[in-house]
Amino acid sequence: MSDPQPERPKAPELSGVDLARQALVAAKEQARARGAAAQQKKQARRGGLRSGARADGRDPLPLGAAINRLITERGWETPAAVGGVMGRWPQLVGPEVAQHCEPQKYDEDARVLTVQCDSTAWATQLRLLAPTLVARLNGDLGHGTVKVIKVLGPGGPARRYGALRAPGSKGPGDTYG
């Protein structure tokens, strides 16, 4: 007991006009291929590409366009955009915050922006502003460019090593550590 196969609709038979259209398309493709091959042969005989009236990839570019092309080809869009943020920091966070907090570095793999503050009070303030600032930076740079802002407080004084030290002490590191 085998089930009879349902009849498949057959492809419509091509009429004379449709056959002529298909033949025309095929002839055009073959002509393009022959023309491209002939052009390549001709250029090879002449010793390569020659300068002409039309623009090609060898023409000089304005400096800004050349730099943009280089950034795109190398995949440096994100680092370049973050570098622009470092230059425009006062416009993004405001002059008062920018006076006390300065961006230090950006880790592209972890998408973390590190910011150094000049006092612990400003570090605390920036930690509270971090979610708003991340949203503002991602709106400017593109979604997901900055995931976290790492806020650093002020550094302690430089460690001095000398004769007047308690044994086992880390110096100022004991206090600021």
CSV table of N, CA and C in Angstrom, one decimal, residues 46-109:
chain,number,residue,atom,x,y,z
A,46,ARG,N,50.3,46.9,-22.1
A,46,ARG,CA,50.8,48.2,-21.9
A,46,ARG,C,51.7,48.4,-20.7
A,47,GLY,N,51.7,47.4,-19.8
A,47,GLY,CA,52.5,47.5,-18.6
A,47,GLY,C,51.7,47.9,-17.4
A,48,GLY,N,50.4,47.6,-17.3
A,48,GLY,CA,49.6,47.9,-16.2
A,48,GLY,C,48.7,49.1,-16.4
A,49,LEU,N,48.1,49.5,-15.3
A,49,LEU,CA,47.1,50.6,-15.4
A,49,LEU,C,47.8,51.9,-15.8
A,50,ARG,N,47.1,52.7,-16.5
A,50,ARG,CA,47.6,54.0,-16.9
A,50,ARG,C,46.7,55.1,-16.4
A,51,SER,N,47.3,56.2,-16.2
A,51,SER,CA,46.5,57.4,-15.8
A,51,SER,C,45.5,57.8,-16.8
A,52,GLY,N,44.3,58.2,-16.4
A,52,GLY,CA,43.3,58.6,-17.3
A,52,GLY,C,42.5,59.7,-16.8
A,53,ALA,N,41.4,60.1,-17.5
A,53,ALA,CA,40.6,61.2,-17.2
A,53,ALA,C,39.7,60.9,-16.0
A,54,ARG,N,39.4,59.6,-15.8
A,54,ARG,CA,38.5,59.2,-14.7
A,54,ARG,C,39.2,59.0,-13.4
A,55,ALA,N,38.5,59.2,-12.3
A,55,ALA,CA,39.1,59.0,-11.0
A,55,ALA,C,39.3,57.5,-10.7
A,56,ASP,N,40.4,57.1,-10.1
A,56,ASP,CA,40.6,55.7,-9.7
A,56,ASP,C,41.2,55.7,-8.3
A,57,GLY,N,41.6,54.6,-7.8
A,57,GLY,CA,42.1,54.4,-6.4
A,57,GLY,C,43.5,55.1,-6.2
A,58,ARG,N,44.2,55.5,-7.3
A,58,ARG,CA,45.5,56.0,-7.2
A,58,ARG,C,45.5,57.5,-7.1
A,59,ASP,N,44.4,58.2,-7.2
A,59,ASP,CA,44.3,59.6,-7.1
A,59,ASP,C,44.6,60.1,-5.7
A,60,PRO,N,45.2,61.3,-5.6
A,60,PRO,CA,45.4,61.9,-4.3
A,60,PRO,C,44.1,62.2,-3.6
A,61,LEU,N,44.2,62.1,-2.2
A,61,LEU,CA,43.0,62.4,-1.4
A,61,LEU,C,43.3,63.5,-0.5
A,62,PRO,N,42.2,64.2,0.0
A,62,PRO,CA,42.4,65.2,1.0
A,62,PRO,C,42.9,64.5,2.3
A,63,LEU,N,43.6,65.1,3.2
A,63,LEU,CA,44.2,64.5,4.3
A,63,LEU,C,43.1,63.9,5.2
A,64,GLY,N,42.1,64.6,5.5
A,64,GLY,CA,41.0,64.0,6.3
A,64,GLY,C,40.4,62.8,5.7
A,65,ALA,N,40.2,62.7,4.4
A,65,ALA,CA,39.6,61.5,3.8
A,65,ALA,C,40.6,60.4,3.9
A,66,ALA,N,41.9,60.7,3.7
A,66,ALA,CA,43.0,59.6,3.8
A,66,ALA,C,43.0,59.0,5.2
A,67,ILE,N,42.9,59.9,6.2
A,67,ILE,CA,43.0,59.4,7.6
A,67,ILE,C,41.8,58.6,7.9
A,68,ASN,N,40.6,59.1,7.5
A,68,ASN,CA,39.3,58.3,7.7
A,68,ASN,C,39.4,56.9,7.0
A,69,ARG,N,40.0,56.9,5.8
A,69,ARG,CA,40.1,55.6,5.1
A,69,ARG,C,41.1,54.7,5.8
A,70,LEU,N,42.2,55.2,6.4
A,70,LEU,CA,43.1,54.4,7.1
A,70,LEU,C,42.5,53.9,8.4
A,71,ILE,N,41.7,54.7,9.1
A,71,ILE,CA,41.1,54.3,10.3
A,71,ILE,C,40.1,53.2,10.0
A,72,THR,N,39.3,53.3,9.0
A,72,THR,CA,38.4,52.3,8.6
A,72,THR,C,39.1,51.0,8.2
A,73,GLU,N,40.1,51.0,7.4
A,73,GLU,CA,40.8,49.9,6.9
A,73,GLU,C,41.5,49.1,8.0
A,74,ARG,N,42.0,49.8,9.0
A,74,ARG,CA,42.7,49.1,10.1
A,74,ARG,C,41.8,48.7,11.3
A,75,GLY,N,40.5,49.2,11.2
A,75,GLY,CA,39.6,48.8,12.3
A,75,GLY,C,39.8,49.6,13.6
A,76,TRP,N,40.2,50.9,13.4
A,76,TRP,CA,40.5,51.7,14.6
A,76,TRP,C,39.4,52.7,14.9
A,77,GLU,N,38.1,52.4,14.5
A,77,GLU,CA,37.0,53.3,14.7
A,77,GLU,C,36.8,53.6,16.2
A,78,THR,N,36.8,52.5,17.0
A,78,THR,CA,36.5,52.7,18.4
A,78,THR,C,37.6,53.4,19.2
A,79,PRO,N,38.9,53.0,19.0
A,79,PRO,CA,39.9,53.8,19.7
A,79,PRO,C,40.0,55.2,19.3
A,80,ALA,N,39.7,55.5,18.0
A,80,ALA,CA,39.7,56.9,17.6
A,80,ALA,C,38.6,57.7,18.2
A,81,ALA,N,37.4,57.0,18.3
A,81,ALA,CA,36.3,57.7,18.9
A,81,ALA,C,36.5,58.0,20.3
A,82,VAL,N,37.1,57.0,21.0
A,82,VAL,CA,37.4,57.2,22.5
A,82,VAL,C,38.4,58.3,22.6
A,83,GLY,N,39.4,58.3,21.8
A,83,GLY,CA,40.4,59.4,21.8
A,83,GLY,C,39.8,60.8,21.6
A,84,GLY,N,38.7,60.8,20.8
A,84,GLY,CA,38.0,62.1,20.6
A,84,GLY,C,37.3,62.4,21.9
A,85,VAL,N,36.8,61.4,22.7
A,85,VAL,CA,36.1,61.7,23.9
A,85,VAL,C,37.1,62.3,24.9
A,86,MET,N,38.3,61.8,24.9
A,86,MET,CA,39.3,62.3,25.8
A,86,MET,C,39.6,63.8,25.5
A,87,GLY,N,39.6,64.1,24.3
A,87,GLY,CA,39.8,65.5,23.9
A,87,GLY,C,38.6,66.4,24.2
A,88,ARG,N,37.4,65.8,24.2
A,88,ARG,CA,36.2,66.6,24.4
A,88,ARG,C,35.6,66.4,25.8
A,89,TRP,N,36.4,65.9,26.7
A,89,TRP,CA,36.0,65.5,28.1
A,89,TRP,C,35.2,66.7,28.7
A,90,PRO,N,35.7,67.9,28.7
A,90,PRO,CA,35.0,69.0,29.4
A,90,PRO,C,33.6,69.2,28.8
A,91,GLN,N,33.4,69.1,27.5
A,91,GLN,CA,32.1,69.3,26.9
A,91,GLN,C,31.1,68.1,27.3
A,92,LEU,N,31.6,66.9,27.5
A,92,LEU,CA,30.8,65.8,27.8
A,92,LEU,C,30.4,65.7,29.3
A,93,VAL,N,31.3,66.1,30.2
A,93,VAL,CA,30.9,66.0,31.6
A,93,VAL,C,30.7,67.3,32.3
A,94,GLY,N,31.0,68.4,31.6
A,94,GLY,CA,30.8,69.7,32.2
A,94,GLY,C,32.2,70.2,32.8
A,95,PRO,N,32.3,71.5,32.8
A,95,PRO,CA,33.6,72.1,33.2
A,95,PRO,C,34.0,71.8,34.7
A,96,GLU,N,33.0,71.8,35.5
A,96,GLU,CA,33.3,71.6,37.0
A,96,GLU,C,33.8,70.2,37.2
A,97,VAL,N,33.2,69.2,36.6
A,97,VAL,CA,33.6,67.8,36.8
A,97,VAL,C,35.0,67.6,36.1
A,98,ALA,N,35.1,68.2,34.9
A,98,ALA,CA,36.4,68.0,34.1
A,98,ALA,C,37.6,68.7,34.9
A,99,GLN,N,37.3,69.7,35.7
A,99,GLN,CA,38.4,70.3,36.4
A,99,GLN,C,39.0,69.4,37.5
A,100,HIS,N,38.1,68.4,38.0
A,100,HIS,CA,38.6,67.6,39.1
A,100,HIS,C,38.8,66.1,38.7
A,101,CYS,N,38.3,65.7,37.5
A,101,CYS,CA,38.4,64.3,37.0
A,101,CYS,C,38.9,64.3,35.6
A,102,GLU,N,39.9,63.4,35.4
A,102,GLU,CA,40.5,63.4,34.1
A,102,GLU,C,40.6,61.9,33.6
A,103,PRO,N,40.2,61.7,32.3
A,103,PRO,CA,40.2,60.3,31.8
A,103,PRO,C,41.7,59.9,31.6
A,104,GLN,N,42.0,58.7,32.0
A,104,GLN,CA,43.4,58.2,31.9
A,104,GLN,C,43.6,57.3,30.7
A,105,LYS,N,42.8,56.2,30.6
A,105,LYS,CA,43.0,55.2,29.5
A,105,LYS,C,41.7,54.5,29.3
A,106,TYR,N,41.6,53.8,28.1
A,106,TYR,CA,40.5,53.1,27.7
A,106,TYR,C,41.0,51.7,27.3
A,107,ASP,N,40.4,50.7,28.0
A,107,ASP,CA,40.7,49.3,27.6
A,107,ASP,C,39.7,48.8,26.6
A,108,GLU,N,40.1,48.6,25.4
A,108,GLU,CA,39.1,48.3,24.3
A,108,GLU,C,38.6,46.9,24.5
A,109,ASP,N,39.4,45.9,25.0
A,109,ASP,CA,38.9,44.5,25.2
A,109,ASP,C,37.8,44.5,26.2
